[in-house]
Amino acid sequence: MSSTNRRSFLARSAVLAAVPTVAALADGALAGPASAATGALPDYAPIPPSALGPAVNSQGYYVGRVRRNLYWVTDGTYQAAFLTTREGVVLFDAPPTIGHNLQRAIDEIAAANGVSNRVTHIVYSHHHADHLGASSLFGRHVTRIGHAENRRLLARDNDPTRPLPDVTFENRYSLRVGGERVDLAWHGTNHSPDNIYIHLPDHDTLMLVDVNLPGWVPFDSFNLNEDVPGSIAAPAKAMTYPWKHFIGGHMGRLGTRQDMVVYQQYVNDIVDNVKKALTAVDPTPYFAKYGDNSWAAVKEYQAAQVAYAADPVIKKYTGVLAAADVYTASTTFIILESLRLDLGQGSQVHA
């Protein structure tokens, strides 16, 4: 099997493994179209090679150096990172789809460099199970660190695979381990109420999970973001940090500052087109046709608004960002609703 085919096969396996977790986070909203039951699956645009990362190994993971003693691990769909220090290893997130391969990746690097393979700290980016569900594999004698809201949410969820953080902070926290420094900060709600910015200044790296997935458009419905305005604002906050390397938590490669620029433009294009759609698409034909069936009228009216806003973006970014034709429409709908409900765009006061 060629490295490309192996990469594709193992990446697909990782996606399938992730589906139950993602479905749970999406409240089960991953039911496929009716055509799937008949085998008439749709075709989508080819994935641009620039969106793909390195091939995973026979065990289903890839581990590589980011800079110096900072490394990243991926199964092609999820990402984690770790920092080796003279006192042990600091792990950043523990996705269950990578699972035991996290320790295997750490062992591989530790053996090659003659350093400790013992994980002493785990930094939680945010509380979601698809990024923390392997945390319990590292036992009780690990210091876990997260935002104060992270602890509250995990206590609510009561999931034994995600032990509560031992150390929490409100706005900023500087972790110093074995001569290394990691700066953690909370700049407001974005993807989730507790999602933090993880900056490694001595490694020119920023980790911000579930906001920008380098090389790809956001996952369904704008990454299931809990705060749409906060998520739209997050990339600009990320760009205020000095960094060259970006870890987004998903897919098979690292990001760059240029990836963030392209992502910002993609979102801005959707926002601009939604604002136009809110005034350009006439609701009259839909309400005239469906009469008392208000939901049918609203459904078709909003579908027309989404198509008006999304179609030019899909055309512009197909071949630039992977899956532009897959999830742009659902992201556009979420942004449409946020502009309408959060910001009051398009609201009309009855005379």
mmCIF file of C-alpha atoms in Angstrom:
data_model
loop_
_atom_site.group_PDB
_atom_site.id
_atom_site.type_symbol
_atom_site.label_atom_id
_atom_site.label_comp_id
_atom_site.label_asym_id
_atom_site.label_seq_id
_atom_site.Cartn_x
_atom_site.Cartn_y
_atom_site.Cartn_z
ATOM 1 C CA MET A 1 0.000 0.000 0.000
ATOM 2 C CA SER A 2 1.404 3.417 -0.958
ATOM 3 C CA SER A 3 1.960 6.027 1.760
ATOM 4 C CA THR A 4 -0.813 8.148 0.223
ATOM 5 C CA ASN A 5 -3.300 5.267 0.211
ATOM 6 C CA ARG A 6 -2.275 4.249 3.726
ATOM 7 C CA ARG A 7 -2.719 7.815 4.900
ATOM 8 C CA SER A 8 -6.177 7.940 3.325
ATOM 9 C CA PHE A 9 -7.203 4.571 4.783
ATOM 10 C CA LEU A 10 -6.013 5.334 8.299
ATOM 11 C CA ALA A 11 -7.458 8.828 8.199
ATOM 12 C CA ARG A 12 -10.819 7.369 7.207
ATOM 13 C CA SER A 13 -10.539 4.902 10.085
ATOM 14 C CA ALA A 14 -9.897 7.790 12.469
ATOM 15 C CA VAL A 15 -12.934 9.625 11.129
ATOM 16 C CA LEU A 16 -15.120 6.573 11.682
ATOM 17 C CA ALA A 17 -13.775 6.196 15.196
ATOM 18 C CA ALA A 18 -14.574 9.838 15.885
ATOM 19 C CA VAL A 19 -18.155 9.706 14.614
ATOM 20 C CA PRO A 20 -19.784 8.469 17.859
ATOM 21 C CA THR A 21 -18.070 11.223 19.856
ATOM 22 C CA VAL A 22 -18.936 13.918 17.334
ATOM 23 C CA ALA A 23 -22.501 12.671 17.093
ATOM 24 C CA ALA A 24 -22.857 12.914 20.848
ATOM 25 C CA LEU A 25 -21.546 16.482 20.816
ATOM 26 C CA ALA A 26 -23.951 17.331 18.036
ATOM 27 C CA ASP A 27 -26.909 15.813 19.915
ATOM 28 C CA GLY A 28 -27.077 13.055 17.334
ATOM 29 C CA ALA A 29 -27.521 15.434 14.416
ATOM 30 C CA LEU A 30 -25.372 13.399 12.026
ATOM 31 C CA ALA A 31 -28.137 11.360 10.443
ATOM 32 C CA GLY A 32 -27.342 11.076 6.754
ATOM 33 C CA PRO A 33 -29.577 12.088 3.853
ATOM 34 C CA ALA A 34 -32.204 9.715 2.590
ATOM 35 C CA SER A 35 -30.067 9.050 -0.476
ATOM 36 C CA ALA A 36 -27.479 7.367 1.751
ATOM 37 C CA ALA A 37 -29.908 4.541 2.462
ATOM 38 C CA THR A 38 -30.230 3.816 -1.255
ATOM 39 C CA GLY A 39 -26.492 3.964 -1.922
ATOM 40 C CA ALA A 40 -26.774 7.127 -4.041
ATOM 41 C CA LEU A 41 -24.017 8.995 -2.225
ATOM 42 C CA PRO A 42 -23.154 12.472 -3.515
ATOM 43 C CA ASP A 43 -19.845 13.437 -5.090
ATOM 44 C CA TYR A 44 -17.712 16.242 -3.637
ATOM 45 C CA ALA A 45 -14.803 18.273 -4.937
ATOM 46 C CA PRO A 46 -11.334 16.717 -4.644
ATOM 47 C CA ILE A 47 -9.321 17.590 -1.552
ATOM 48 C CA PRO A 48 -6.481 19.993 -2.414
ATOM 49 C CA PRO A 49 -3.091 18.414 -1.655
ATOM 50 C CA SER A 50 -2.220 21.451 0.477
ATOM 51 C CA ALA A 51 -4.825 20.336 3.028
ATOM 52 C CA LEU A 52 -3.168 16.979 3.660
ATOM 53 C CA GLY A 53 -0.466 16.286 6.205
ATOM 54 C CA PRO A 54 2.115 13.536 6.552
ATOM 55 C CA ALA A 55 1.192 9.873 6.353
ATOM 56 C CA VAL A 56 0.421 8.122 9.635
ATOM 57 C CA ASN A 57 2.338 4.977 10.567
ATOM 58 C CA SER A 58 1.053 1.394 10.744
ATOM 59 C CA GLN A 59 -0.274 2.035 14.261
ATOM 60 C CA GLY A 60 -2.356 4.944 13.026
ATOM 61 C CA TYR A 61 -0.460 8.016 14.182
ATOM 62 C CA TYR A 62 2.183 10.487 13.115
ATOM 63 C CA VAL A 63 4.460 12.306 15.540
ATOM 64 C CA GLY A 64 6.708 15.139 14.434
ATOM 65 C CA ARG A 65 8.710 18.017 15.761
ATOM 66 C CA VAL A 66 7.121 21.458 15.818
ATOM 67 C CA ARG A 67 10.199 23.228 17.149
ATOM 68 C CA ARG A 68 13.001 22.088 19.459
ATOM 69 C CA ASN A 69 11.410 19.916 22.178
ATOM 70 C CA LEU A 70 7.788 20.573 21.199
ATOM 71 C CA TYR A 71 6.064 17.810 19.213
ATOM 72 C CA TRP A 72 2.653 17.195 17.741
ATOM 73 C CA VAL A 73 0.667 13.987 17.225
ATOM 74 C CA THR A 74 -2.146 13.333 14.756
ATOM 75 C CA ASP A 75 -4.257 10.434 13.546
ATOM 76 C CA GLY A 76 -5.241 12.462 10.487
ATOM 77 C CA THR A 77 -8.417 13.789 12.100
ATOM 78 C CA TYR A 78 -7.447 14.866 15.619
ATOM 79 C CA GLN A 79 -4.321 16.505 17.014
ATOM 80 C CA ALA A 80 -2.519 16.756 20.340
ATOM 81 C CA ALA A 81 0.912 18.086 21.288
ATOM 82 C CA PHE A 82 3.541 17.471 23.948
ATOM 83 C CA LEU A 83 6.584 19.224 25.357
ATOM 84 C CA THR A 84 9.503 17.217 26.716
ATOM 85 C CA THR A 85 11.285 18.771 29.682
ATOM 86 C CA ARG A 86 13.966 17.719 32.147
ATOM 87 C CA GLU A 87 11.203 17.044 34.707
ATOM 88 C CA GLY A 88 8.827 15.102 32.459
ATOM 89 C CA VAL A 89 6.329 15.619 29.662
ATOM 90 C CA VAL A 90 3.589 18.238 29.350
ATOM 91 C CA LEU A 91 0.726 16.929 27.192
ATOM 92 C CA PHE A 92 -1.713 19.276 25.476
ATOM 93 C CA ASP A 93 -5.115 17.575 25.086
ATOM 94 C CA ALA A 94 -5.783 13.839 24.942
ATOM 95 C CA PRO A 95 -8.175 12.969 22.088
ATOM 96 C CA PRO A 96 -9.681 9.481 22.482
ATOM 97 C CA THR A 97 -9.260 8.679 18.777
ATOM 98 C CA ILE A 98 -5.499 8.926 19.295
ATOM 99 C CA GLY A 99 -5.816 7.227 22.689
ATOM 100 C CA HIS A 100 -2.934 4.938 23.630
ATOM 101 C CA ASN A 101 -0.999 6.192 20.620
ATOM 102 C CA LEU A 102 -0.325 9.348 22.623
ATOM 103 C CA GLN A 103 1.956 7.440 24.985
ATOM 104 C CA ARG A 104 3.445 5.490 22.078
ATOM 105 C CA ALA A 105 4.334 8.759 20.351
ATOM 106 C CA ILE A 106 5.846 10.125 23.564
ATOM 107 C CA ASP A 107 7.809 6.901 24.079
ATOM 108 C CA GLU A 108 9.139 7.106 20.525
ATOM 109 C CA ILE A 109 10.445 10.639 20.977
ATOM 110 C CA ALA A 110 11.729 10.064 24.513
ATOM 111 C CA ALA A 111 13.687 6.993 23.452
ATOM 112 C CA ALA A 112 15.209 8.804 20.484
ATOM 113 C CA ASN A 113 16.271 11.795 22.580
ATOM 114 C CA GLY A 114 17.140 10.105 25.864
ATOM 115 C CA VAL A 115 14.572 12.051 27.919
ATOM 116 C CA SER A 116 11.801 11.089 30.321
ATOM 117 C CA ASN A 117 8.595 9.667 28.866
ATOM 118 C CA ARG A 118 6.562 10.280 32.032
ATOM 119 C CA VAL A 119 3.621 12.632 31.562
ATOM 120 C CA THR A 120 3.541 14.995 34.529
ATOM 121 C CA HIS A 121 1.053 17.616 33.290
ATOM 122 C CA ILE A 122 -1.936 17.714 30.928
ATOM 123 C CA VAL A 123 -3.215 21.062 29.698
ATOM 124 C CA TYR A 124 -6.908 21.030 28.759
ATOM 125 C CA SER A 125 -7.784 23.273 25.820
ATOM 126 C CA HIS A 126 -11.508 22.967 26.622
ATOM 127 C CA HIS A 127 -13.910 20.452 28.129
ATOM 128 C CA HIS A 128 -15.212 18.596 25.063
ATOM 129 C CA ALA A 129 -14.837 14.815 25.212
ATOM 130 C CA ASP A 130 -13.456 14.479 21.697
ATOM 131 C CA HIS A 131 -10.330 16.344 22.843
ATOM 132 C CA LEU A 132 -9.992 15.062 26.415
ATOM 133 C CA GLY A 133 -11.496 11.571 26.436
ATOM 134 C CA ALA A 134 -8.118 9.842 26.802
ATOM 135 C CA SER A 135 -6.993 11.940 29.790
ATOM 136 C CA SER A 136 -7.763 9.190 32.306
ATOM 137 C CA LEU A 137 -5.245 6.886 30.588
ATOM 138 C CA PHE A 138 -2.483 8.859 32.295
ATOM 139 C CA GLY A 139 -3.645 8.116 35.817
ATOM 140 C CA ARG A 140 -4.269 10.162 38.917
ATOM 141 C CA HIS A 141 -0.733 11.358 39.551
ATOM 142 C CA VAL A 142 -0.759 13.918 36.745
ATOM 143 C CA THR A 143 -1.369 17.626 37.241
ATOM 144 C CA ARG A 144 -4.214 18.703 34.984
ATOM 145 C CA ILE A 145 -4.656 22.385 34.130
ATOM 146 C CA GLY A 146 -7.612 24.216 32.624
ATOM 147 C CA HIS A 147 -9.781 27.288 32.815
ATOM 148 C CA ALA A 148 -12.035 27.753 35.854
ATOM 149 C CA GLU A 149 -15.087 27.182 33.661
ATOM 150 C CA ASN A 150 -13.466 23.990 32.393
ATOM 151 C CA ARG A 151 -13.594 22.541 35.906
ATOM 152 C CA ARG A 152 -17.226 23.555 36.373
ATOM 153 C CA LEU A 153 -18.287 22.022 33.056
ATOM 154 C CA LEU A 154 -16.388 18.786 33.650
ATOM 155 C CA ALA A 155 -17.894 18.506 37.125
ATOM 156 C CA ARG A 156 -21.317 18.867 35.513
ATOM 157 C CA ASP A 157 -20.534 16.231 32.885
ATOM 158 C CA ASN A 158 -19.198 13.753 35.477
ATOM 159 C CA ASP A 159 -17.225 11.770 32.899
ATOM 160 C CA PRO A 160 -14.558 9.509 34.433
ATOM 161 C CA THR A 161 -12.496 9.644 31.235
ATOM 162 C CA ARG A 162 -12.000 13.395 31.811
ATOM 163 C CA PRO A 163 -10.713 13.947 35.366
ATOM 164 C CA LEU A 164 -11.236 17.448 36.720
ATOM 165 C CA PRO A 165 -8.329 19.892 36.400
ATOM 166 C CA ASP A 166 -6.226 20.266 39.549
ATOM 167 C CA VAL A 167 -5.105 23.788 38.672
ATOM 168 C CA THR A 168 -7.485 26.388 37.271
ATOM 169 C CA PHE A 169 -7.233 30.050 36.319
ATOM 170 C CA GLU A 170 -9.583 32.860 35.310
ATOM 171 C CA ASN A 171 -7.667 34.949 32.760
ATOM 172 C CA ARG A 172 -3.978 34.024 32.579
ATOM 173 C CA TYR A 173 -1.664 31.354 33.890
ATOM 174 C CA SER A 174 2.028 30.743 33.228
ATOM 175 C CA LEU A 175 3.052 27.102 33.506
ATOM 176 C CA ARG A 176 6.729 26.558 34.186
ATOM 177 C CA VAL A 177 8.054 23.001 34.106
ATOM 178 C CA GLY A 178 11.640 21.811 33.745
ATOM 179 C CA GLY A 179 12.911 25.140 32.495
ATOM 180 C CA GLU A 180 10.090 25.516 29.961
ATOM 181 C CA ARG A 181 7.289 28.083 29.877
ATOM 182 C CA VAL A 182 3.745 27.815 28.565
ATOM 183 C CA ASP A 183 1.409 30.818 28.679
ATOM 184 C CA LEU A 184 -2.300 30.042 28.990
ATOM 185 C CA ALA A 185 -4.978 32.688 28.510
ATOM 186 C CA TRP A 186 -8.734 33.013 28.288
ATOM 187 C CA HIS A 187 -9.967 35.805 26.028
ATOM 188 C CA GLY A 188 -13.696 35.177 26.271
ATOM 189 C CA THR A 189 -16.084 32.531 25.004
ATOM 190 C CA ASN A 190 -15.584 31.251 21.471
ATOM 191 C CA HIS A 191 -15.998 27.615 20.457
ATOM 192 C CA SER A 192 -16.883 26.838 24.075
ATOM 193 C CA PRO A 193 -17.063 28.890 27.284
ATOM 194 C CA ASP A 194 -13.710 27.518 28.481
ATOM 195 C CA ASN A 195 -11.637 27.357 25.294
ATOM 196 C CA ILE A 196 -8.163 28.816 25.917
ATOM 197 C CA TYR A 197 -5.183 30.141 23.964
ATOM 198 C CA ILE A 198 -2.052 28.050 24.573
ATOM 199 C CA HIS A 199 1.085 29.979 23.664
ATOM 200 C CA LEU A 200 4.608 28.579 23.714
ATOM 201 C CA PRO A 201 6.713 31.713 23.184
ATOM 202 C CA ASP A 202 10.042 29.866 23.104
ATOM 203 C CA HIS A 203 8.715 27.574 20.378
ATOM 204 C CA ASP A 204 6.955 30.146 18.158
ATOM 205 C CA THR A 205 3.727 28.169 18.528
ATOM 206 C CA LEU A 206 0.086 28.859 19.338
ATOM 207 C CA MET A 207 -2.500 26.165 20.041
ATOM 208 C CA LEU A 208 -6.154 27.194 19.743
ATOM 209 C CA VAL A 209 -8.503 24.272 19.284
ATOM 210 C CA ASP A 210 -11.692 24.060 17.201
ATOM 211 C CA VAL A 211 -11.487 27.542 15.680
ATOM 212 C CA ASN A 212 -9.318 27.306 12.550
ATOM 213 C CA LEU A 213 -8.672 23.832 11.130
ATOM 214 C CA PRO A 214 -5.716 24.595 8.825
ATOM 215 C CA GLY A 215 -6.373 23.805 5.195
ATOM 216 C CA TRP A 216 -10.037 22.981 5.786
ATOM 217 C CA VAL A 217 -13.344 24.794 6.178
ATOM 218 C CA PRO A 218 -14.983 24.480 9.603
ATOM 219 C CA PHE A 219 -16.789 21.300 10.573
ATOM 220 C CA ASP A 220 -20.589 21.186 10.305
ATOM 221 C CA SER A 221 -22.470 24.276 11.484
ATOM 222 C CA PHE A 222 -19.367 26.414 12.009
ATOM 223 C CA ASN A 223 -17.582 23.853 14.217
ATOM 224 C CA LEU A 224 -20.674 23.665 16.478
ATOM 225 C CA ASN A 225 -19.458 26.886 18.034
ATOM 226 C CA GLU A 226 -21.313 27.893 21.174
ATOM 227 C CA ASP A 227 -20.584 31.611 20.723
ATOM 228 C CA VAL A 228 -20.607 32.636 17.074
ATOM 229 C CA PRO A 229 -19.526 36.286 17.511
ATOM 230 C CA GLY A 230 -16.785 35.147 19.897
ATOM 231 C CA SER A 231 -15.595 32.553 17.411
ATOM 232 C CA ILE A 232 -15.561 35.059 14.557
ATOM 233 C CA ALA A 233 -13.418 37.355 16.734
ATOM 234 C CA ALA A 234 -11.030 34.629 17.938
ATOM 235 C CA PRO A 235 -8.627 34.581 14.946
ATOM 236 C CA ALA A 236 -7.864 38.302 15.305
ATOM 237 C CA LYS A 237 -7.014 37.696 18.959
ATOM 238 C CA ALA A 238 -4.806 34.770 17.931
ATOM 239 C CA MET A 239 -2.941 36.974 15.471
ATOM 240 C CA THR A 240 -1.931 39.378 18.249
ATOM 241 C CA TYR A 241 0.401 36.670 19.555
ATOM 242 C CA PRO A 242 3.843 36.136 17.989
ATOM 243 C CA TRP A 243 3.906 32.663 16.440
ATOM 244 C CA LYS A 244 4.877 30.789 13.294
ATOM 245 C CA HIS A 245 3.360 27.376 14.018
ATOM 246 C CA PHE A 246 -0.318 26.752 14.723
ATOM 247 C CA ILE A 247 -2.010 23.700 16.253
ATOM 248 C CA GLY A 248 -5.757 23.735 15.593
ATOM 249 C CA GLY A 249 -6.718 20.395 17.122
ATOM 250 C CA HIS A 250 -8.021 18.768 13.941
ATOM 251 C CA MET A 251 -6.990 17.287 10.616
ATOM 252 C CA GLY A 252 -3.584 16.175 9.471
ATOM 253 C CA ARG A 253 -1.225 19.105 9.360
ATOM 254 C CA LEU A 254 0.081 22.079 11.281
ATOM 255 C CA GLY A 255 -0.961 25.604 10.403
ATOM 256 C CA THR A 256 0.788 28.855 9.550
ATOM 257 C CA ARG A 257 -0.095 32.509 9.900
ATOM 258 C CA GLN A 258 -1.119 32.487 6.242
ATOM 259 C CA ASP A 259 -3.616 29.719 7.026
ATOM 260 C CA MET A 260 -5.154 32.022 9.623
ATOM 261 C CA VAL A 261 -5.343 34.861 7.108
ATOM 262 C CA VAL A 262 -7.148 32.642 4.576
ATOM 263 C CA TYR A 263 -9.528 31.374 7.260
ATOM 264 C CA GLN A 264 -10.356 34.915 8.387
ATOM 265 C CA GLN A 265 -11.097 35.930 4.801
ATOM 266 C CA TYR A 266 -13.316 32.871 4.305
ATOM 267 C CA VAL A 267 -15.415 33.750 7.362
ATOM 268 C CA ASN A 268 -15.501 37.445 6.435
ATOM 269 C CA ASP A 269 -16.731 36.552 2.955
ATOM 270 C CA ILE A 270 -19.585 34.556 4.464
ATOM 271 C CA VAL A 271 -20.458 37.399 6.836
ATOM 272 C CA ASP A 272 -20.458 39.955 4.007
ATOM 273 C CA ASN A 273 -22.631 37.751 1.787
ATOM 274 C CA VAL A 274 -25.078 37.005 4.597
ATOM 275 C CA LYS A 275 -25.573 40.738 5.149
ATOM 276 C CA LYS A 276 -26.412 41.081 1.458
ATOM 277 C CA ALA A 277 -28.753 38.086 1.530
ATOM 278 C CA LEU A 278 -30.714 39.508 4.442
ATOM 279 C CA THR A 279 -31.876 42.349 2.223
ATOM 280 C CA ALA A 280 -31.609 40.866 -1.294
ATOM 281 C CA VAL A 281 -33.767 37.745 -0.896
ATOM 282 C CA ASP A 282 -37.490 38.552 -0.985
ATOM 283 C CA PRO A 283 -39.567 36.476 1.486
ATOM 284 C CA THR A 284 -42.880 37.160 -0.264
ATOM 285 C CA PRO A 285 -42.958 34.164 -2.686
ATOM 286 C CA TYR A 286 -42.302 31.672 0.101
ATOM 287 C CA PHE A 287 -45.038 32.927 2.422
ATOM 288 C CA ALA A 288 -47.447 33.278 -0.505
ATOM 289 C CA LYS A 289 -46.907 29.676 -1.535
ATOM 290 C CA TYR A 290 -47.050 27.981 1.860
ATOM 291 C CA GLY A 291 -49.800 30.040 3.465
ATOM 292 C CA ASP A 292 -50.476 28.883 7.017
ATOM 293 C CA ASN A 293 -47.460 26.521 7.006
ATOM 294 C CA SER A 294 -45.113 29.117 8.466
ATOM 295 C CA TRP A 295 -42.258 26.681 9.087
ATOM 296 C CA ALA A 296 -42.240 25.595 5.439
ATOM 297 C CA ALA A 297 -42.113 29.221 4.350
ATOM 298 C CA VAL A 298 -39.320 30.067 6.783
ATOM 299 C CA LYS A 299 -37.363 26.936 5.856
ATOM 300 C CA GLU A 300 -37.407 27.662 2.139
ATOM 301 C CA TYR A 301 -36.820 31.384 2.607
ATOM 302 C CA GLN A 302 -33.758 30.786 4.764
ATOM 303 C CA ALA A 303 -32.516 28.106 2.381
ATOM 304 C CA ALA A 304 -32.632 30.703 -0.373
ATOM 305 C CA GLN A 305 -30.728 33.177 1.800
ATOM 306 C CA VAL A 306 -28.093 30.553 2.594
ATOM 307 C CA ALA A 307 -27.700 29.650 -1.081
ATOM 308 C CA TYR A 308 -27.385 33.328 -2.018
ATOM 309 C CA ALA A 309 -24.635 33.824 0.575
ATOM 310 C CA ALA A 310 -22.851 30.480 0.402
ATOM 311 C CA ASP A 311 -22.693 29.704 -3.319
ATOM 312 C CA PRO A 312 -20.129 32.423 -4.196
ATOM 313 C CA VAL A 313 -17.986 31.397 -1.210
ATOM 314 C CA ILE A 314 -18.077 27.742 -2.222
ATOM 315 C CA LYS A 315 -17.002 28.688 -5.740
ATOM 316 C CA LYS A 316 -14.186 30.941 -4.469
ATOM 317 C CA TYR A 317 -12.708 28.485 -1.962
ATOM 318 C CA THR A 318 -13.126 25.140 -3.734
ATOM 319 C CA GLY A 319 -9.560 23.996 -4.343
ATOM 320 C CA VAL A 320 -8.293 26.449 -1.711
ATOM 321 C CA LEU A 321 -9.857 25.041 1.468
ATOM 322 C CA ALA A 322 -10.780 21.369 1.669
ATOM 323 C CA ALA A 323 -14.493 20.516 1.828
ATOM 324 C CA ALA A 324 -15.644 24.008 0.883
ATOM 325 C CA ASP A 325 -18.571 22.358 -0.900
ATOM 326 C CA VAL A 326 -19.385 20.101 2.065
ATOM 327 C CA TYR A 327 -19.888 22.359 5.069
ATOM 328 C CA THR A 328 -19.961 25.973 3.859
ATOM 329 C CA ALA A 329 -23.762 26.004 3.638
ATOM 330 C CA SER A 330 -24.262 24.798 7.223
ATOM 331 C CA THR A 331 -21.691 27.304 8.505
ATOM 332 C CA THR A 332 -23.443 30.040 6.532
ATOM 333 C CA PHE A 333 -26.766 29.185 8.165
ATOM 334 C CA ILE A 334 -25.267 29.440 11.669
ATOM 335 C CA ILE A 335 -23.648 32.784 10.835
ATOM 336 C CA LEU A 336 -26.922 33.977 9.285
ATOM 337 C CA GLU A 337 -28.784 33.174 12.500
ATOM 338 C CA SER A 338 -26.113 34.821 14.644
ATOM 339 C CA LEU A 339 -26.130 38.028 12.624
ATOM 340 C CA ARG A 340 -29.901 38.045 12.785
ATOM 341 C CA LEU A 341 -30.352 37.140 16.464
ATOM 342 C CA ASP A 342 -27.122 38.241 18.181
ATOM 343 C CA LEU A 343 -26.455 41.406 16.197
ATOM 344 C CA GLY A 344 -29.936 42.357 14.977
ATOM 345 C CA GLN A 345 -28.953 42.392 11.292
ATOM 346 C CA GLY A 346 -32.007 42.444 9.022
ATOM 347 C CA SER A 347 -34.506 42.987 11.831
ATOM 348 C CA GLN A 348 -37.574 44.962 10.861
ATOM 349 C CA VAL A 349 -39.805 46.715 13.400
ATOM 350 C CA HIS A 350 -43.490 46.402 12.580
ATOM 351 C CA ALA A 351 -45.052 49.771 11.772
#
